[in-house]
Every structure is written in structure tokens, then in C-alpha cells.
CSV table of C-alpha atoms in Angstrom, one decimal:
chain,number,residue,atom,x,y,z
A,16,UNK,CA,82.1,73.7,95.9
A,17,UNK,CA,85.2,75.5,96.9
A,18,UNK,CA,88.1,73.2,97.5
A,19,UNK,CA,89.5,73.2,101.0
A,20,UNK,CA,92.8,74.8,101.3
A,21,UNK,CA,95.4,73.2,103.5
A,22,UNK,CA,97.5,75.6,105.7
A,23,UNK,CA,100.9,76.3,104.2
A,24,UNK,CA,104.0,75.3,106.1
A,25,UNK,CA,106.5,78.0,107.0
A,26,UNK,CA,109.9,76.4,106.9
A,27,UNK,CA,111.6,79.7,107.4
A,28,UNK,CA,109.6,80.2,110.6
A,29,UNK,CA,110.7,76.8,111.8
A,30,UNK,CA,114.3,77.6,110.9
A,31,UNK,CA,114.2,80.8,112.9
A,32,UNK,CA,112.8,79.1,115.9
A,33,UNK,CA,115.4,76.4,115.7
A,34,UNK,CA,118.2,78.9,115.5
A,35,UNK,CA,116.8,80.8,118.5
A,36,UNK,CA,116.6,77.6,120.4
A,37,UNK,CA,120.2,76.6,119.4
A,38,UNK,CA,121.8,79.8,120.5
A,39,UNK,CA,119.5,80.5,123.4
A,40,UNK,CA,120.2,77.0,124.7
A,41,UNK,CA,123.9,77.3,124.3
A,42,UNK,CA,124.0,80.7,126.1
A,43,UNK,CA,121.8,79.3,128.9
A,44,UNK,CA,124.1,76.3,129.2
A,45,UNK,CA,127.0,78.5,129.8
A,46,UNK,CA,125.1,80.5,132.4
A,47,UNK,CA,123.8,77.4,134.2
A,48,UNK,CA,127.4,76.0,134.3
A,49,UNK,CA,128.5,79.3,135.9
A,50,UNK,CA,125.8,78.9,138.5
A,51,UNK,CA,127.2,75.5,139.4
A,52,UNK,CA,130.7,77.1,139.7
A,53,UNK,CA,129.4,79.8,142.0
A,54,UNK,CA,127.4,77.3,144.2
A,55,UNK,CA,130.7,75.8,145.3
A,56,UNK,CA,129.0,72.4,145.7
A,57,UNK,CA,130.5,70.6,142.7
A,58,UNK,CA,130.4,70.8,138.9
A,59,UNK,CA,129.2,68.7,136.0
A,60,UNK,CA,131.8,66.1,134.9
A,61,UNK,CA,133.5,67.9,132.0
A,62,UNK,CA,133.6,71.2,133.9
A,63,UNK,CA,135.5,69.4,136.7
A,64,UNK,CA,138.2,68.9,134.1
A,65,UNK,CA,137.8,72.5,132.7
A,66,UNK,CA,138.2,73.9,136.2
A,67,UNK,CA,141.2,71.8,136.9
A,68,UNK,CA,142.9,72.9,133.7
A,69,UNK,CA,141.9,76.5,134.5
A,70,UNK,CA,143.7,76.2,137.8
A,71,UNK,CA,146.7,74.7,136.2
A,72,UNK,CA,147.0,77.2,133.3
A,73,UNK,CA,145.6,80.4,134.7
A,74,UNK,CA,143.2,80.6,131.8
A,75,UNK,CA,139.5,81.3,132.4
A,76,UNK,CA,137.2,78.3,132.6
A,77,UNK,CA,135.3,79.5,129.5
A,78,UNK,CA,138.4,79.7,127.5
A,79,UNK,CA,139.6,76.3,128.6
A,80,UNK,CA,136.1,74.9,127.8
A,81,UNK,CA,136.4,76.3,124.3
A,82,UNK,CA,140.0,75.0,123.8
A,83,UNK,CA,139.0,71.5,125.0
A,84,UNK,CA,135.9,71.5,122.8
A,85,UNK,CA,138.0,72.4,119.8
A,86,UNK,CA,140.5,69.7,120.6
A,87,UNK,CA,137.8,67.1,121.1
A,88,UNK,CA,136.3,68.2,117.7
A,89,UNK,CA,139.7,67.4,116.1
A,90,UNK,CA,139.3,63.8,117.4
A,91,UNK,CA,136.2,63.5,115.3
A,92,UNK,CA,138.4,63.4,112.1
A,93,UNK,CA,139.7,59.8,112.6
A,94,UNK,CA,136.2,58.8,113.9
A,95,UNK,CA,134.6,60.1,110.7
A,96,UNK,CA,132.0,62.1,112.6
A,97,UNK,CA,130.2,64.9,110.8
A,98,UNK,CA,129.8,68.1,112.7
A,99,UNK,CA,126.8,70.4,112.3
A,100,UNK,CA,126.2,74.1,112.9
A,101,UNK,CA,125.3,73.2,116.5
A,102,UNK,CA,128.7,71.5,117.0
A,103,UNK,CA,130.7,74.5,116.0
A,104,UNK,CA,128.4,76.9,117.9
A,105,UNK,CA,128.7,74.7,120.9
A,106,UNK,CA,132.5,75.2,120.9
A,107,UNK,CA,132.3,79.0,120.4
A,108,UNK,CA,129.2,80.0,122.5
A,109,UNK,CA,129.1,78.1,125.7
A,110,UNK,CA,132.6,79.1,126.9
A,111,UNK,CA,132.0,82.8,126.1
A,112,UNK,CA,128.6,82.7,127.9
A,113,UNK,CA,130.1,81.0,130.9
A,114,UNK,CA,132.9,83.6,131.3
A,115,UNK,CA,130.4,86.4,130.9
A,116,UNK,CA,128.2,85.0,133.6
A,117,UNK,CA,131.1,84.3,135.9
A,118,UNK,CA,132.1,87.9,135.6
A,119,UNK,CA,128.8,89.1,137.1
A,120,UNK,CA,127.7,86.3,139.3
A,121,UNK,CA,129.1,86.4,142.9
A,122,UNK,CA,129.9,83.3,144.9
A,123,UNK,CA,127.0,81.9,146.9
A,124,UNK,CA,127.3,82.4,150.6
A,125,UNK,CA,125.7,80.1,153.2
A,126,UNK,CA,124.5,76.6,152.6
A,127,UNK,CA,120.9,77.4,151.8
A,128,UNK,CA,121.9,79.9,149.1
A,129,UNK,CA,124.5,77.4,147.8
A,130,UNK,CA,121.9,74.7,147.5
A,131,UNK,CA,119.4,77.0,145.8
A,132,UNK,CA,122.1,78.2,143.3
A,133,UNK,CA,123.2,74.6,142.6
A,134,UNK,CA,119.6,73.4,142.1
A,135,UNK,CA,118.9,76.4,139.7
A,136,UNK,CA,122.1,75.5,137.8
A,137,UNK,CA,121.1,71.9,137.3
A,138,UNK,CA,117.5,72.6,136.3
A,139,UNK,CA,118.6,75.4,133.9
A,140,UNK,CA,121.2,73.1,132.4
A,141,UNK,CA,118.5,70.6,131.7
A,142,UNK,CA,116.4,73.3,130.0
A,143,UNK,CA,119.4,74.4,128.0
A,144,UNK,CA,120.2,70.9,126.9
A,145,UNK,CA,116.6,70.3,125.8
A,146,UNK,CA,116.6,73.6,123.9
A,147,UNK,CA,119.7,73.1,121.8
A,148,UNK,CA,119.4,69.4,121.2
A,149,UNK,CA,115.7,69.8,120.1
A,150,UNK,CA,116.9,72.3,117.5
A,151,UNK,CA,118.7,69.4,115.8
A,152,UNK,CA,121.8,71.2,114.4
A,153,UNK,CA,124.2,68.5,115.5
A,154,UNK,CA,125.6,67.2,118.8
A,155,UNK,CA,128.2,68.9,120.9
A,156,UNK,CA,131.9,67.9,120.4
A,157,UNK,CA,132.0,65.8,123.5
A,158,UNK,CA,128.7,64.0,122.6
A,159,UNK,CA,130.0,63.3,119.1
A,160,UNK,CA,133.2,61.8,120.6
A,161,UNK,CA,131.1,59.4,122.6
A,162,UNK,CA,128.9,58.3,119.7
A,163,UNK,CA,131.9,58.0,117.4
A,164,UNK,CA,133.8,55.8,119.9
A,165,UNK,CA,130.6,53.7,120.4
A,166,UNK,CA,130.4,53.2,116.6
A,167,UNK,CA,134.1,52.5,116.1
A,168,UNK,CA,134.7,50.2,119.1
A,169,UNK,CA,131.3,48.5,119.1
A,170,UNK,CA,131.1,49.0,122.9
A,171,UNK,CA,127.8,50.2,124.4
A,172,UNK,CA,127.0,53.9,124.6
A,173,UNK,CA,126.6,53.5,128.4
A,174,UNK,CA,130.1,52.0,128.8
A,175,UNK,CA,131.8,54.5,126.5
A,176,UNK,CA,130.1,57.4,128.2
A,177,UNK,CA,131.0,56.1,131.7
A,178,UNK,CA,134.7,55.6,130.7
A,179,UNK,CA,135.0,59.1,129.2
A,180,UNK,CA,133.2,60.8,132.1
A,181,UNK,CA,135.1,58.9,134.9
A,182,UNK,CA,138.4,59.8,133.1
A,183,UNK,CA,137.6,63.5,132.8
A,184,UNK,CA,136.3,63.7,136.4
A,185,UNK,CA,139.3,61.9,137.9
A,186,UNK,CA,141.7,64.0,135.8
A,187,UNK,CA,139.9,67.2,136.6
A,188,UNK,CA,139.8,66.4,140.3
A,189,UNK,CA,143.5,65.6,140.4
A,190,UNK,CA,144.2,69.0,138.8
A,191,UNK,CA,142.1,70.8,141.4
A,192,UNK,CA,138.6,70.7,139.9
A,193,UNK,CA,135.5,70.9,142.2
A,194,UNK,CA,133.9,67.6,142.9
A,195,UNK,CA,130.9,67.5,145.3
A,196,UNK,CA,127.3,66.7,145.9
A,197,UNK,CA,126.4,68.9,142.9
A,198,UNK,CA,128.4,66.5,140.7
A,199,UNK,CA,126.4,63.5,142.0
A,200,UNK,CA,123.0,65.2,141.7
A,201,UNK,CA,123.8,66.5,138.2
A,202,UNK,CA,124.7,62.9,137.1
A,203,UNK,CA,121.5,61.5,138.6
A,204,UNK,CA,119.1,64.2,137.3
A,205,UNK,CA,120.4,65.6,134.1
A,206,UNK,CA,119.2,62.7,131.9
A,207,UNK,CA,115.5,62.9,133.0
A,208,UNK,CA,115.5,66.7,133.0
A,209,UNK,CA,117.0,66.9,129.5
A,210,UNK,CA,114.7,64.2,128.1
A,211,UNK,CA,111.6,66.1,129.5
A,212,UNK,CA,112.7,69.5,128.0
A,213,UNK,CA,113.7,67.8,124.8
A,214,UNK,CA,110.1,66.8,124.3
A,215,UNK,CA,108.9,70.1,125.6
A,216,UNK,CA,110.9,72.2,123.1
A,217,UNK,CA,110.5,69.8,120.1
A,218,UNK,CA,109.9,71.8,116.9
A,219,UNK,CA,106.5,70.9,115.3
A,220,UNK,CA,106.7,69.5,111.8
A,221,UNK,CA,110.4,69.3,111.8
A,222,UNK,CA,112.0,67.3,109.1
A,223,UNK,CA,114.6,64.9,110.1
A,224,UNK,CA,116.1,65.0,106.6
A,225,UNK,CA,116.9,68.7,106.6
A,226,UNK,CA,120.3,69.5,105.0
A,227,UNK,CA,121.3,71.6,108.0
A,228,UNK,CA,120.7,68.9,110.5
A,229,UNK,CA,123.5,66.5,111.4
A,230,UNK,CA,122.5,62.9,111.4
A,231,UNK,CA,121.9,61.1,114.7
A,232,UNK,CA,119.1,60.7,117.2
A,233,UNK,CA,118.4,63.5,119.8
A,234,UNK,CA,118.2,60.8,122.4
A,235,UNK,CA,121.8,59.8,121.7
A,236,UNK,CA,122.9,63.4,122.2
A,237,UNK,CA,121.7,63.8,125.8
A,238,UNK,CA,125.2,63.6,127.1
A,239,UNK,CA,126.0,67.0,128.5
A,240,UNK,CA,129.3,68.5,127.8
């Protein structure tokens, strides 16, 4: 009797898929953020700060996003957080993709178009978040700041996240960042959207112990930049 052969796993195929998800998700994240900018109805919390700093410095939003991301990453050092490939890629890719999208996307004109652009931006942001987090190459710098402060202070994730995001939103608004209905809808919907797409884009047979995967639960990382 011929012994039954089990199908061989293809780790390289999984790695290729994960890399495509990582970089595809980060590019899409930048594009979705640009859509929210062009909608004129409000931005996600961190981009309220990025837009305010952009207004203050004259730098592009994407460049400000990159600088802030790199600065936040430096704060990981005293928190003893360990970055992954996805952490570094997050800093480098999202800002560049956002600036590229802003260069070609016009401002939305008229409330129906603004609402449609805003809704597209929020949904695509959820898709992007699910894509790159499911790749499991490490959290973004802002997510790692939150989890690091949670670990060091012993405060709840929810409290730490709330304090950080309220701080960046208020600071960004005072600097001239755009706060509106889009900000509120984003805050209410991004969690469920990201969780749905995280499950949808999960890589089959993925090993949590891979050496290229930073430690931490994907659920903890659903805290958009």
C-alpha cells in the first residue's frame, strides 16, 4: 500500500504573500488618508496633528507623517519596544504614498461627493489596516508607543490610547488640523472594520514564532496611526 503523502508547505509563498500584504497595505493606508484629506470633512486623529504641523512648518503632510513616525519610534528605546520590518516600513512608506496620492487627487466638491470620498477613505483605511497587520511584521510606531506605555505604566490599553489620541487631536486642531464628522465616524468605525479585514486577510498556516515577526497580538495593533 502506497503511503499517503501530505502536501508540502511553502513558507516562501507565505512570506511573499505577507510582504505583498505589508507593502500593499501601507501604500493603501497612505492613499486612504489622502482621500480623507481631500474630502474636507475631517481626518483620523494622528493626521489632524500631521496636518496641523504641516500648516505650521510648510512641509508636506506625508513628510510630516514620516518625521513624526521616526520621532515616535525613538521613544520606543526607553520603553524597550522591539521594532519589526513593518514598523520601519510604516515610517517610510505611508507618508510617501500619501504625498503621491495628494499630488493627483483633487479636492472633493459638493457635499455628496465629499461624503462619498470620506466613506471611501474610511473603508479603505480599514482594508489597509487589516492587510498590513495580518502580515505580522510588527506594529506601526504609534501603536508600539501605546502598547509600550501600557506595559510600563500598567494603565489599560483603552486609557493609554484615549490619552494619546485626545492629546494629538487637540494639539493638531490648535495648530490648524482638520477636525470634523469624518474624525468622529473614523473613530467609531475603524475598529470593527480593521478587525473584519484582519480576519479576512489572515495568512493560512502562519507561524506566530517566525523570526521576522515582531512579538505582540494583532488585536493589540489595531490602533491606526
